[in-house]
Amino acid sequence: MLPEYYEFLCPVKILSGLKALSNLTFEMELLGVKKALIVTDKGVSDAGLIKTVKKAFGGSKCEIGAIYDKTPPDSGTDIVNEVAKLFLDKKCDCFIAVGGGSSIDTAKCANMIVVEGTNDLMKFQGVERLTKPLKPFVVIPTTAGTGSEVTSAAVIYDRKNKTKLAFASGLLFPDIAILDPKMTVTMPPKITAATGMDALTHAVEAYYCLQKNPVSDAYAIAAIRLVFDSLLDSTLKPKDEKKRLAMLNASLLAGIAFSNSLVGVVHGIAHATGGVARVPHGIANSILLPFGMENNYDKAGDLIAELAPFMGATTTGSKLDQAKSAVAAVRELANELKAASGLPTKLSEAGVKKDQLEEIAKTAINDGSCTMNPEDITYEVALDIIKQAF
Amino acid sequence: MEKNESVHKPSLAYRLKKAVVGTALIAFGATFEKVSKKDEVIIEELKDWEEGLVLSLGVLPFGPAISMKKKDGYVKYLGRGYKEDPSLKILFKNVDSAFLAFTGQMGNHTAFAQHRALVHGSLIDGIKANRVMGLVQTYLLPGIVLNKIFKRPPKYTFKQLLLKGYLYLTFPITFSMNMWK
Ligand SMILES: NC(=O)c1ccc[n+]([C@@H]2O[C@H](COP(=O)([O-])OP(=O)(O)OC[C@H]3O[C@@H](n4cnc5c(N)ncnc54)[C@H](O)[C@@H]3O)[C@@H](O)[C@H]2O)c1
Ligand SMILES: [Fe+2]
C-alpha cells in the first residue's frame, strides 16, 4: 500500500471560516510586515472584493502600499515584471494575492523576481531552482479551484518566446492562506462550477496517479467528499456561505494533495486545450475528467474504485464495476452543473474546433502531468481521449 | 564537472556506485548519438527539439555528468561534464538514486515520482527529452528489464531489433571510442 518512497510538504498557515479576513493585519504583524502590495484582477475588483480587503486594514498599523488590479487570465512575464517594479517603487514589504489562480501565480512570480533580483525568470524554470525565501506572502483566494494558495508551483506565459514557464519549489509556498466565504460568494455560477471541477480533478488525479502517497490520499479524499457535498449547491445558491466555505476547503485540500502527488492525463490535455483552443482550465478539466479516469481503468481501476463511496456511488460488484460507478458519479455531477450553470460537457461545446484535436494531442504529450499518469500517454492514446471528449 | 568540495570522504561502496553510474552515462551518451541517426521514431521526435539544444544528464552534487547537443538534426555526444552551458539538465539528487535508474532497477517516471530526479530548465523540453531517453534505453537494457520498468512494454520493429543487435555487438568499440571525451 505504501509507496517505496515519498515526500510531503505543506508549510502554509491556514485561516478558514467566518470573518477569517479580519485576522489579516494580525497575521501581517506576526510576519513582521506592514505595507502590502495587493495583486488582483479587474473582475475581482469590480465584484467589490478589494473594498472588503481594504476594510480589513481599518484600525491597524498596517497599510496598503499599492494595488495592482490588471492581472489578465494569461498573465505573462511582462505583467510580473510590472508588479515586481510596483512592489519595489512603493517600498512594500509583503505580497497579498486576492483572486483566483491567475492573480495568485502572478504574485508568486513577481515575488520571485523581487527576491532573486532579476527580471529574467527563464533561468528559474524547472524544479527547486529558487535560492532565496520569498517575501512574506498572504493569499486570499476568490475562486475555489486551483488551490494555488497551498501549492509549490506557478505557471506564467513568456510572451517573448511564446511558451509557458513553469516553476516548482519548496520556496514558492505562500505563508498564509485566508479562506473567507465572503470572498467567493460573488463568483458567477459558471466560474463556480468550472473552478470547483478543477479542484475535483486535482483530488481525483492526485489519488490515482503515480506520485500518490498516504498523506496526500487523506487530503484528496477529504476534498472529494466536500466537492460532492457542496459544489452543486454553491453553484445553485451562490450566497450560501457555508457551502462556499466548504468549496474553499475542498479546493485547498485538493491543492495540498496535488502539490505533493501531481496530476495526470486530464491535466495534461486540459493544459494543452487551454493553450491551443483557449478553453478555461476548469472547464477543460471538467469535460476530460471522466475520460481520463476511464483511460486508467487498466492500471489504476482499483484505486478509482476506492473513490466510489466518497462520491456517493455504488460500492457493490467487481472493482471495475465500482470504478465505473465512480466515473458515472463524476458524469452525473458534471451534467447537474451543466443544467445549473451551462458548464459544457463536451470539448465541441467549449469552442474547440475539430481541426484542433491533433494539435491538442501533440501538445498534451509534452506536458509534465502525463508523466505521472499511470497509463502510458502516447500521441495516439491522447488523441483517442480527446476525440471521445469532443 | 563541478568542483568536488565534499567534506566527508566517500565510502568504497559510494565510489563504486559512482563509477558504475559514470560508465553507464558514457554508454548512454554514445548510444544516444548512434541511434539518433538510425531509429526513425527518434529521428522524428528530434525534429521537435530546438536545433543547438544542449542537454546534460548528471548527478548532484559533484557529478558524474554527460552533455549532448542537437546538431544537424541529430544528437552529438559532447563528453563528460556540463559542457557548453546546458539549457536543460536532468539531475539525480544523489548517486544512490542514479544507480537505481542506470542499473535498470527503476524507470524514469518512477525516478521522477519518487523525487529522485529533477529537471532544471524548460519542463516541456524535459518531457520531450525524457521520452526520447526512454527510447534510447530500449537499446541499452534487455527486454525483461524494460518490461518491468516501463509503463507499457516497448514494441520493436524488425529494423529496430536488428539495430539493437548491432549495437550490442559493437558496444565495446563504441564505448572505448567515447570513453575519454
Ligand atoms: N499554481 C498552481 O498550483 C495552479 C494550479 C492550477 C491552476 N493554476 C492557474 O490558475 C489559473 C486559473 O485560475 P482560476 O481558475 O482560479 O481563474 P482566474 O484567476 O483566471 O479567474 C477567473 C475569472 O473569475 C473572476 N473571479 C474570480 N473570483 C471572483 C469572485 N469571487 N467574484 C467574481 N469574479 C471572480 C476573475 O476576475 C476572472 O475573470 C490558470 O492560469 C492556471 O494556470 C495554477
Ligand atoms: Fe488544475
Coordinates of C-alpha atoms and ligand atoms in Angstrom, one line a residue:
Chain A
M1 CA 0.0 0.0 0.0
L2 CA 2.8 2.4 0.8
P3 CA 4.9 3.8 -2.0
E4 CA 8.6 2.7 -2.0
Y5 CA 9.4 6.3 -1.2
Y6 CA 7.6 9.6 -0.9
E7 CA 7.9 13.2 0.2
F8 CA 5.3 15.6 1.5
L9 CA 5.4 19.3 2.3
C10 CA 2.8 22.0 3.1
P11 CA 4.2 24.8 5.3
V12 CA 1.2 27.2 4.8
K13 CA -0.7 28.5 7.8
I14 CA -4.5 28.2 7.1
L15 CA -7.2 30.5 8.4
S16 CA -10.6 29.3 7.4
G17 CA -14.1 30.5 8.2
L18 CA -16.3 33.2 9.3
K19 CA -14.6 36.6 9.4
A20 CA -11.2 35.0 8.7
L21 CA -10.3 38.1 6.8
S22 CA -10.4 40.2 10.0
N23 CA -7.2 38.4 11.1
L24 CA -5.3 39.7 8.1
T25 CA -3.4 42.5 9.8
F26 CA -2.8 40.5 13.0
E27 CA -1.1 37.9 10.8
M28 CA 0.9 40.6 8.9
E29 CA 2.2 41.9 12.3
L30 CA 3.2 38.3 13.2
L31 CA 5.1 38.2 9.9
G32 CA 6.8 41.5 10.8
V33 CA 5.4 43.4 7.8
K34 CA 3.2 46.5 7.4
K35 CA 3.0 47.6 3.8
A36 CA 1.3 45.3 1.4
L37 CA 1.1 45.2 -2.4
I38 CA -2.2 43.7 -3.4
V39 CA -2.3 41.7 -6.6
T40 CA -5.7 41.1 -8.1
D41 CA -7.7 41.4 -11.4
K42 CA -10.4 43.6 -12.7
G43 CA -13.2 41.0 -12.2
V44 CA -12.4 40.6 -8.6
S45 CA -12.0 44.3 -8.0
D46 CA -15.3 45.0 -9.8
A47 CA -17.0 42.5 -7.6
G48 CA -16.2 44.8 -4.7
L49 CA -13.8 42.4 -3.1
I50 CA -10.8 44.8 -2.8
K51 CA -13.1 47.1 -0.9
T52 CA -13.7 44.2 1.5
V53 CA -9.9 43.6 1.9
K54 CA -9.3 47.4 2.5
K55 CA -11.8 47.3 5.3
A56 CA -9.8 44.6 7.0
F57 CA -6.9 47.1 7.3
G58 CA -9.1 49.5 9.3
G59 CA -7.8 50.3 12.8
S60 CA -4.4 48.6 12.3
K61 CA -0.9 49.7 11.9
C62 CA -0.7 48.1 8.5
E63 CA -1.3 49.8 5.2
I64 CA -1.8 49.1 1.5
G65 CA 1.3 50.3 -0.4
A66 CA -0.3 49.8 -3.8
I67 CA -3.0 47.8 -5.7
Y68 CA -2.3 46.1 -9.0
D69 CA -5.6 45.1 -10.5
K70 CA -4.8 44.5 -14.1
T71 CA -3.8 40.8 -14.0
P72 CA -5.1 39.2 -17.2
P73 CA -6.1 35.5 -17.4
D74 CA -2.9 34.6 -19.3
S75 CA -0.6 36.6 -17.1
G76 CA 2.8 36.9 -18.6
T77 CA 6.4 37.8 -17.9
D78 CA 5.7 41.5 -18.8
I79 CA 3.0 41.7 -16.1
V80 CA 5.0 40.1 -13.4
N81 CA 7.9 42.4 -14.0
E82 CA 5.5 45.4 -13.8
V83 CA 4.1 44.0 -10.5
A84 CA 7.6 43.5 -9.1
K85 CA 8.6 47.0 -10.1
L86 CA 5.5 48.4 -8.3
F87 CA 6.4 46.5 -5.2
L88 CA 9.9 48.0 -5.1
D89 CA 8.8 51.5 -6.2
K90 CA 6.2 51.7 -3.4
K91 CA 8.6 50.1 -0.9
C92 CA 6.2 47.4 0.0
D93 CA 7.3 44.6 2.3
C94 CA 4.8 41.8 1.6
F95 CA 2.5 40.5 -1.2
I96 CA -1.2 39.8 -0.8
A97 CA -2.8 38.0 -3.7
V98 CA -6.6 38.4 -3.9
G99 CA -8.1 36.3 -6.7
G100 CA -8.1 33.0 -8.5
G101 CA -5.1 31.1 -9.9
S102 CA -4.2 33.9 -12.3
S103 CA -3.6 36.5 -9.6
I104 CA -2.0 34.1 -7.2
D105 CA 0.5 32.8 -9.8
T106 CA 1.3 36.4 -10.8
A107 CA 2.0 37.4 -7.2
K108 CA 4.2 34.2 -6.8
C109 CA 6.3 35.1 -9.9
A110 CA 6.6 38.8 -9.0
N111 CA 7.7 37.8 -5.5
M112 CA 10.3 35.5 -7.1
I113 CA 11.6 38.4 -9.2
V114 CA 11.9 40.7 -6.2
V115 CA 13.8 38.3 -4.0
E116 CA 16.0 36.9 -6.8
G117 CA 16.8 40.4 -8.0
T118 CA 16.3 39.6 -11.7
N119 CA 13.8 40.3 -14.4
D120 CA 14.6 37.1 -16.3
L121 CA 12.6 34.2 -14.9
M122 CA 13.8 31.9 -17.6
K123 CA 16.7 30.6 -15.6
F124 CA 14.5 29.6 -12.7
Q125 CA 12.4 27.3 -14.8
G126 CA 12.2 23.7 -13.5
V127 CA 12.2 22.1 -10.1
E128 CA 13.9 23.5 -7.0
R129 CA 15.8 26.3 -8.6
L130 CA 15.0 29.2 -6.3
T131 CA 17.7 30.2 -4.0
K132 CA 16.0 32.7 -1.6
P133 CA 12.9 32.6 0.5
L134 CA 10.0 34.7 -0.8
K135 CA 8.9 38.0 0.7
P136 CA 6.1 37.4 3.2
F137 CA 3.1 36.3 1.2
V138 CA -0.6 36.1 2.0
V139 CA -3.1 34.6 -0.3
I140 CA -6.9 35.3 -0.2
P141 CA -8.5 33.0 -2.8
T142 CA -11.6 34.3 -4.5
T143 CA -12.2 31.2 -6.6
A144 CA -12.5 27.7 -5.2
G145 CA -10.5 25.6 -7.6
T146 CA -6.8 25.9 -8.3
G147 CA -5.6 25.5 -4.7
S148 CA -2.7 27.7 -5.7
E149 CA -2.7 29.2 -2.2
V150 CA -1.1 25.9 -0.9
T151 CA 0.9 24.7 -3.9
S152 CA 4.6 24.9 -4.6
A153 CA 4.0 25.6 -8.3
A154 CA 3.5 28.6 -10.5
V155 CA 3.0 28.9 -14.3
I156 CA 3.4 32.1 -16.3
Y157 CA 3.3 32.9 -20.0
D158 CA 6.5 34.1 -21.6
R159 CA 5.3 36.4 -24.4
K160 CA 8.6 36.9 -26.0
N161 CA 9.4 33.2 -26.5
K162 CA 5.7 32.2 -26.8
T163 CA 6.0 29.5 -24.2
K164 CA 4.8 28.7 -20.7
L165 CA 7.4 28.9 -17.9
A166 CA 6.8 26.5 -15.1
F167 CA 8.3 26.7 -11.6
A168 CA 8.2 24.3 -8.7
S169 CA 10.0 24.9 -5.5
G170 CA 9.5 24.4 -1.8
L171 CA 10.2 28.1 -1.5
L172 CA 7.2 29.0 -3.6
F173 CA 4.6 28.3 -0.9
P174 CA 2.7 31.3 0.5
D175 CA 3.0 31.9 4.3
I176 CA -0.8 32.3 4.9
A177 CA -3.9 31.2 3.1
I178 CA -7.1 33.0 4.2
L179 CA -10.3 31.2 3.3
D180 CA -13.2 33.6 3.9
P181 CA -16.5 32.7 2.2
K182 CA -17.3 36.4 1.8
M183 CA -14.6 36.4 -0.9
T184 CA -16.3 33.7 -3.1
V185 CA -20.0 34.5 -2.8
T186 CA -19.7 36.9 -5.8
M187 CA -18.3 34.2 -8.1
P188 CA -20.7 33.7 -11.1
P189 CA -22.3 30.2 -11.3
K190 CA -20.3 29.0 -14.3
I191 CA -16.9 30.0 -12.9
T192 CA -18.0 28.4 -9.6
A193 CA -18.8 25.2 -11.4
A194 CA -15.7 25.2 -13.5
T195 CA -13.2 26.0 -10.8
G196 CA -14.9 23.5 -8.4
M197 CA -14.4 20.8 -11.1
D198 CA -10.7 21.8 -11.3
A199 CA -10.5 21.1 -7.5
L200 CA -12.2 17.7 -8.0
T201 CA -9.8 16.9 -10.8
H202 CA -6.8 17.7 -8.6
A203 CA -8.1 15.4 -5.9
V204 CA -9.1 12.5 -8.1
E205 CA -5.9 12.6 -10.2
A206 CA -3.8 13.0 -7.0
Y207 CA -5.4 9.9 -5.7
Y208 CA -4.7 7.5 -8.6
C209 CA -1.6 8.9 -10.2
L210 CA 2.0 7.7 -9.7
Q211 CA 3.2 10.1 -7.0
K212 CA 0.3 9.3 -4.6
N213 CA 1.2 8.8 -1.0
P214 CA -0.8 8.1 2.2
V215 CA -0.7 11.8 3.3
S216 CA -1.9 13.2 0.0
D217 CA -4.5 10.5 -0.2
A218 CA -6.1 11.7 3.0
Y219 CA -6.3 15.2 1.7
A220 CA -7.6 14.0 -1.7
I221 CA -10.5 12.0 -0.1
A222 CA -11.4 14.9 2.2
A223 CA -11.6 17.2 -0.8
I224 CA -13.7 14.8 -2.9
R225 CA -16.3 14.4 -0.1
L226 CA -16.6 18.2 0.2
V227 CA -17.0 18.7 -3.6
F228 CA -19.7 16.1 -3.9
D229 CA -21.4 17.7 -0.9
S230 CA -21.2 21.3 -1.8
L231 CA -20.3 22.2 -5.4
L232 CA -23.8 21.9 -6.9
D233 CA -25.3 23.8 -4.0
S234 CA -22.8 26.6 -4.2
T235 CA -23.5 26.9 -8.0
L236 CA -27.2 26.9 -7.4
K237 CA -27.2 29.1 -4.3
P238 CA -24.2 31.5 -4.7
K239 CA -24.8 33.3 -1.5
D240 CA -24.8 30.2 0.7
E241 CA -21.6 31.0 2.8
K242 CA -21.5 27.5 4.4
K243 CA -21.3 25.8 1.0
R244 CA -18.8 28.4 -0.3
L245 CA -16.6 27.8 2.7
A246 CA -16.8 24.0 2.1
M247 CA -15.7 24.5 -1.5
L248 CA -12.8 26.8 -0.4
N249 CA -11.7 24.0 1.8
A250 CA -12.2 21.4 -0.9
S251 CA -10.0 23.4 -3.2
L252 CA -7.3 23.9 -0.5
L253 CA -7.3 20.2 0.4
A254 CA -7.1 19.2 -3.2
G255 CA -4.3 21.7 -3.7
I256 CA -2.3 20.2 -0.9
A257 CA -2.9 16.7 -2.3
F258 CA -1.8 17.5 -5.9
S259 CA 1.1 19.8 -4.9
N260 CA 2.6 16.7 -3.4
S261 CA 1.3 13.9 -5.8
L262 CA 1.0 15.8 -9.0
V263 CA -1.8 15.2 -11.6
G264 CA -2.2 13.1 -14.7
V265 CA -3.5 12.9 -18.3
V266 CA -6.6 15.0 -17.6
H267 CA -4.5 18.0 -16.6
G268 CA -2.0 17.2 -19.4
I269 CA -4.8 17.5 -22.0
A270 CA -6.5 20.4 -20.2
H271 CA -3.3 22.5 -20.3
A272 CA -3.0 21.7 -24.0
T273 CA -6.7 22.6 -24.6
G274 CA -6.1 25.9 -22.8
G275 CA -3.1 26.6 -24.9
V276 CA -4.4 25.6 -28.3
A277 CA -8.1 26.5 -28.0
R278 CA -8.2 28.9 -25.1
V279 CA -10.7 26.8 -23.1
P280 CA -10.6 27.9 -19.4
H281 CA -8.7 25.4 -17.2
G282 CA -11.6 24.3 -15.0
I283 CA -13.9 23.8 -18.0
A284 CA -11.4 21.6 -19.8
N285 CA -10.8 19.5 -16.7
S286 CA -14.4 19.1 -16.1
I287 CA -15.0 17.8 -19.6
L288 CA -12.0 15.5 -19.6
L289 CA -12.1 14.0 -16.1
P290 CA -14.4 11.1 -16.8
F291 CA -12.5 10.1 -20.0
G292 CA -9.1 10.4 -18.2
M293 CA -10.4 8.1 -15.4
E294 CA -11.6 5.6 -18.0
N295 CA -8.2 5.7 -19.6
N296 CA -6.7 4.4 -16.4
Y297 CA -9.1 1.5 -15.6
D298 CA -6.4 -1.0 -16.6
K299 CA -3.6 0.4 -14.5
A300 CA -5.4 2.1 -11.6
G301 CA -9.0 0.8 -11.7
D302 CA -8.7 -0.5 -8.2
L303 CA -7.8 3.0 -6.9
I304 CA -10.6 4.6 -8.8
A305 CA -13.0 2.1 -7.3
E306 CA -11.8 3.2 -3.8
L307 CA -13.2 6.7 -4.6
A308 CA -16.8 5.5 -5.2
P309 CA -18.0 5.7 -1.6
F310 CA -16.9 9.3 -1.3
M311 CA -18.8 10.2 -4.5
G312 CA -22.0 8.7 -3.3
A313 CA -21.6 6.0 -5.9
T314 CA -22.4 2.2 -5.7
T315 CA -19.9 0.1 -3.9
T316 CA -21.1 -3.3 -5.0
G317 CA -19.9 -5.6 -7.7
S318 CA -16.3 -6.0 -9.0
K319 CA -13.6 -3.4 -8.7
L320 CA -14.2 -2.4 -12.3
D321 CA -17.9 -2.0 -11.6
Q322 CA -17.1 0.3 -8.7
A323 CA -14.6 2.3 -10.8
K324 CA -17.3 2.6 -13.4
S325 CA -19.8 3.8 -10.9
A326 CA -17.3 6.4 -9.7
V327 CA -16.9 7.7 -13.2
A328 CA -20.7 7.7 -13.6
A329 CA -20.9 9.9 -10.4
V330 CA -18.5 12.4 -11.9
R331 CA -20.5 12.5 -15.1
E332 CA -23.7 13.0 -13.2
L333 CA -22.2 15.9 -11.2
A334 CA -21.0 17.5 -14.4
N335 CA -24.4 17.1 -16.0
E336 CA -26.1 18.7 -13.0
L337 CA -23.6 21.6 -13.2
K338 CA -24.4 21.9 -16.8
A339 CA -28.1 22.3 -16.1
A340 CA -27.3 24.7 -13.3
S341 CA -24.8 26.9 -15.0
G342 CA -24.3 26.0 -18.6
L343 CA -20.9 24.2 -17.9
P344 CA -20.0 22.4 -21.1
T345 CA -19.6 18.6 -21.0
K346 CA -18.0 18.2 -24.5
L347 CA -15.0 20.0 -26.0
S348 CA -17.1 20.9 -29.0
E349 CA -19.4 22.9 -26.7
A350 CA -16.4 24.7 -25.2
G351 CA -15.4 26.2 -28.5
V352 CA -12.8 23.5 -29.6
K353 CA -12.8 23.0 -33.4
K354 CA -12.4 19.6 -35.0
D355 CA -9.2 20.6 -36.8
Q356 CA -7.5 21.5 -33.4
L357 CA -7.7 18.0 -31.9
E358 CA -4.4 16.8 -33.3
E359 CA -2.6 19.8 -32.2
I360 CA -4.0 19.4 -28.7
A361 CA -2.8 15.8 -28.6
K362 CA 0.6 16.8 -29.8
T363 CA 0.9 19.5 -27.2
A364 CA -0.5 17.3 -24.4
I365 CA 2.1 14.6 -24.6
N366 CA 4.8 17.2 -23.9
D367 CA 3.0 18.2 -20.7
G368 CA 4.7 17.1 -17.4
S369 CA 1.4 15.9 -16.0
C370 CA 1.2 13.0 -18.4
T371 CA 4.4 11.6 -16.9
M372 CA 2.6 10.9 -13.6
N373 CA -0.4 9.3 -15.3
P374 CA -0.5 5.5 -14.6
E375 CA -1.3 4.6 -18.2
D376 CA 1.3 5.4 -20.8
I377 CA 0.2 8.5 -22.8
T378 CA 1.3 8.3 -26.4
Y379 CA 0.1 10.6 -29.1
E380 CA -2.4 8.0 -30.2
V381 CA -3.8 7.5 -26.7
A382 CA -4.1 11.2 -26.1
L383 CA -5.9 11.8 -29.4
D384 CA -8.3 8.9 -28.6
I385 CA -9.2 10.6 -25.3
I386 CA -9.6 14.0 -27.0
K387 CA -11.8 12.5 -29.7
Q388 CA -14.1 10.8 -27.2
A389 CA -14.4 14.1 -25.2
F390 CA -15.1 16.1 -28.4
Chain B
M1 CA 32.4 18.8 -14.0
E2 CA 31.6 20.8 -10.9
K3 CA 34.5 21.0 -8.4
N4 CA 34.4 18.4 -5.8
E5 CA 34.2 20.2 -2.5
S6 CA 32.9 17.4 -0.4
V7 CA 33.9 17.4 3.3
H8 CA 33.3 13.8 4.1
K9 CA 35.3 11.1 2.4
P10 CA 33.0 8.8 0.4
S11 CA 32.8 5.1 1.2
L12 CA 34.1 2.5 -1.1
A13 CA 30.5 1.5 -2.0
Y14 CA 29.8 5.1 -2.9
R15 CA 32.8 5.3 -5.1
L16 CA 31.9 2.0 -6.8
K17 CA 28.3 3.1 -7.5
K18 CA 29.7 6.4 -8.8
A19 CA 32.0 4.6 -11.2
V20 CA 29.1 2.4 -12.4
V21 CA 26.9 5.4 -13.0
G22 CA 29.7 7.3 -14.7
T23 CA 30.3 4.3 -17.1
A24 CA 26.6 4.0 -17.7
L25 CA 26.3 7.6 -18.6
I26 CA 29.1 7.4 -21.2
A27 CA 27.4 4.3 -22.6
F28 CA 24.1 6.2 -22.7
G29 CA 25.6 9.3 -24.4
A30 CA 27.4 7.3 -27.0
T31 CA 24.4 5.1 -27.8
F32 CA 22.1 8.2 -28.0
E33 CA 24.4 9.6 -30.7
K34 CA 24.3 6.4 -32.7
V35 CA 20.6 5.7 -32.5
S36 CA 19.7 9.4 -33.1
K37 CA 20.8 8.8 -36.7
K38 CA 19.2 5.5 -37.2
D39 CA 16.0 5.0 -35.3
E40 CA 13.1 6.5 -37.3
V41 CA 11.0 7.2 -34.2
I42 CA 13.8 9.0 -32.5
I43 CA 14.6 11.0 -35.7
E44 CA 11.0 12.1 -35.9
E45 CA 11.0 13.0 -32.2
L46 CA 14.2 15.0 -32.6
K47 CA 12.5 17.2 -35.3
D48 CA 10.6 18.8 -32.4
W49 CA 13.8 19.7 -30.5
E50 CA 15.3 23.1 -30.9
E51 CA 18.5 22.9 -33.1
G52 CA 21.5 23.6 -30.8
L53 CA 19.8 22.5 -27.6
V54 CA 22.3 21.3 -25.1
L55 CA 21.2 18.7 -22.6
S56 CA 23.1 17.3 -19.6
L57 CA 22.4 14.3 -17.6
G58 CA 24.1 14.3 -14.2
V59 CA 24.2 13.5 -10.6
L60 CA 24.2 16.0 -7.7
P61 CA 26.3 17.5 -6.1
F62 CA 29.5 16.7 -7.9
G63 CA 28.8 14.6 -10.9
P64 CA 29.3 12.4 -12.8
A65 CA 27.6 14.1 -15.8
I66 CA 27.5 14.0 -19.5
S67 CA 26.3 16.5 -22.1
M68 CA 24.7 16.1 -25.5
K69 CA 23.7 18.6 -28.2
K70 CA 21.2 18.5 -31.1
K71 CA 23.3 19.3 -34.1
D72 CA 22.2 19.0 -37.8
G73 CA 19.1 17.2 -36.7
Y74 CA 20.9 14.5 -34.7
V75 CA 22.3 14.2 -31.2
K76 CA 26.0 14.7 -30.7
Y77 CA 27.6 13.3 -27.5
L78 CA 29.8 16.2 -26.2
G79 CA 31.5 14.2 -23.5
R80 CA 31.7 14.2 -19.7
G81 CA 30.7 17.1 -17.5
Y82 CA 28.3 20.0 -18.0
K83 CA 29.6 21.3 -21.4
E84 CA 28.5 24.3 -23.4
D85 CA 26.3 25.8 -20.7
P86 CA 23.4 23.3 -21.0
S87 CA 19.9 24.9 -21.0
L88 CA 18.4 21.7 -19.9
K89 CA 19.6 19.5 -17.1
I90 CA 18.2 16.2 -15.9
L91 CA 19.7 15.7 -12.5
F92 CA 19.6 12.9 -9.9
K93 CA 19.8 14.1 -6.4
N94 CA 22.4 11.6 -5.3
V95 CA 24.5 8.7 -6.5
D96 CA 22.2 6.1 -4.9
S97 CA 19.2 7.3 -6.9
A98 CA 21.2 7.5 -10.2
F99 CA 22.4 4.0 -9.5
L100 CA 18.9 2.7 -9.3
A101 CA 18.0 4.3 -12.6
F102 CA 21.1 3.4 -14.5
T103 CA 21.1 -0.3 -13.5
G104 CA 17.6 -0.8 -14.7
Q105 CA 16.1 -1.1 -11.3
M106 CA 13.8 1.9 -11.7
G107 CA 12.0 3.5 -14.6
N108 CA 12.4 7.2 -15.4
H109 CA 8.8 8.0 -14.4
T110 CA 9.3 6.3 -11.1
A111 CA 12.5 8.2 -10.5
F112 CA 10.6 11.4 -11.0
A113 CA 7.6 10.2 -9.0
Q114 CA 10.0 9.4 -6.1
H115 CA 11.6 12.8 -6.3
R116 CA 14.9 11.1 -7.2
A117 CA 15.4 13.1 -10.4
L118 CA 14.5 16.6 -11.3
V119 CA 14.6 18.9 -14.3
H120 CA 16.4 22.2 -14.4
G121 CA 15.2 24.2 -17.4
S122 CA 12.0 24.1 -19.5
L123 CA 9.7 21.3 -18.3
I124 CA 8.4 20.9 -21.9
D125 CA 11.9 20.3 -23.1
G126 CA 12.4 18.0 -20.1
I127 CA 9.4 15.8 -21.0
K128 CA 10.5 15.6 -24.7
A129 CA 14.0 14.6 -23.7
N130 CA 12.6 12.1 -21.2
R131 CA 10.5 10.4 -23.9
V132 CA 13.5 10.1 -26.3
M133 CA 15.7 8.9 -23.5
G134 CA 13.2 6.1 -22.8
L135 CA 13.6 5.1 -26.5
V136 CA 17.4 5.1 -26.1
Q137 CA 17.1 2.9 -23.1
T138 CA 15.2 0.3 -25.1
Y139 CA 18.5 -0.2 -27.0
L140 CA 20.6 -0.4 -23.8
L141 CA 18.6 -2.6 -21.5
P142 CA 17.4 -6.2 -22.0
G143 CA 13.7 -6.6 -22.8
I144 CA 13.0 -8.4 -19.5
V145 CA 14.1 -5.3 -17.6
L146 CA 12.3 -2.9 -19.8
N147 CA 9.0 -4.8 -19.3
K148 CA 9.4 -4.3 -15.6
I149 CA 10.3 -0.6 -15.6
F150 CA 8.2 0.8 -18.4
K151 CA 4.5 1.6 -18.2
R152 CA 4.0 -0.5 -21.3
P153 CA 6.5 -3.0 -22.8
P154 CA 8.2 -1.4 -25.8
K155 CA 7.3 -2.7 -29.2
Y156 CA 10.2 -3.2 -31.7
T157 CA 10.0 -3.3 -35.4
F158 CA 12.3 -5.8 -37.1
K159 CA 14.6 -3.0 -38.1
Q160 CA 14.9 -1.8 -34.5
L161 CA 15.7 -5.3 -33.3
L162 CA 18.5 -5.6 -35.9
L163 CA 19.8 -2.2 -34.7
K164 CA 19.7 -3.3 -31.1
G165 CA 21.7 -6.5 -32.0
Y166 CA 24.2 -4.4 -34.0
L167 CA 24.7 -2.0 -31.1
Y168 CA 25.2 -4.8 -28.6
L169 CA 27.9 -6.4 -30.9
T170 CA 29.7 -3.1 -31.5
F171 CA 29.3 -1.8 -28.0
P172 CA 32.9 -2.3 -26.8
I173 CA 34.2 -0.3 -29.8
T174 CA 31.6 2.5 -29.3
F175 CA 32.3 2.7 -25.7
S176 CA 36.1 2.8 -25.9
M177 CA 35.9 5.5 -28.6
N178 CA 33.9 7.7 -26.3
M179 CA 35.4 6.9 -23.0
W180 CA 37.9 9.8 -22.9
K181 CA 35.6 12.6 -24.3
Ligands
LIG1 N1 -0.1 27.4 -9.2 C1 -0.9 26.4 -9.2 O1 -0.7 25.5 -8.4 C2 -2.1 26.4 -10.2 C3 -2.9 25.3 -10.2 C4 -4.0 25.3 -11.1 C5 -4.2 26.3 -11.9 N2 -3.3 27.4 -11.9 C6 -3.5 28.6 -12.8 O2 -4.7 29.2 -12.3 C7 -5.3 29.9 -13.4 C8 -6.8 29.7 -13.3 O3 -7.3 30.2 -12.1 P1 -8.8 30.3 -11.7 O4 -9.5 29.1 -12.3 O5 -8.9 30.5 -10.3 O6 -9.3 31.5 -12.5 P2 -8.9 33.1 -12.7 O7 -8.0 33.5 -11.6 O8 -8.3 33.2 -14.0 O9 -10.3 33.8 -12.6 C9 -11.3 33.6 -13.5 C10 -12.3 34.7 -13.6 O10 -13.1 34.8 -12.4 C11 -13.2 36.1 -11.9 N3 -13.4 36.0 -10.5 C12 -12.5 35.3 -9.6 N4 -13.0 35.4 -8.4 C13 -14.2 36.0 -8.5 C14 -15.2 36.4 -7.5 N5 -15.1 36.0 -6.2 N6 -16.2 37.1 -7.9 C15 -16.4 37.5 -9.2 N7 -15.5 37.1 -10.2 C16 -14.4 36.4 -9.8 C17 -11.9 36.7 -12.3 O11 -12.0 38.1 -12.4 C18 -11.6 36.1 -13.7 O12 -12.2 36.8 -14.7 C19 -4.7 29.3 -14.7 O13 -3.9 30.3 -15.2 C20 -3.8 28.1 -14.2 O14 -2.6 28.0 -14.9 C21 -2.3 27.4 -11.0
FE2 FE -5.9 22.3 -12.2

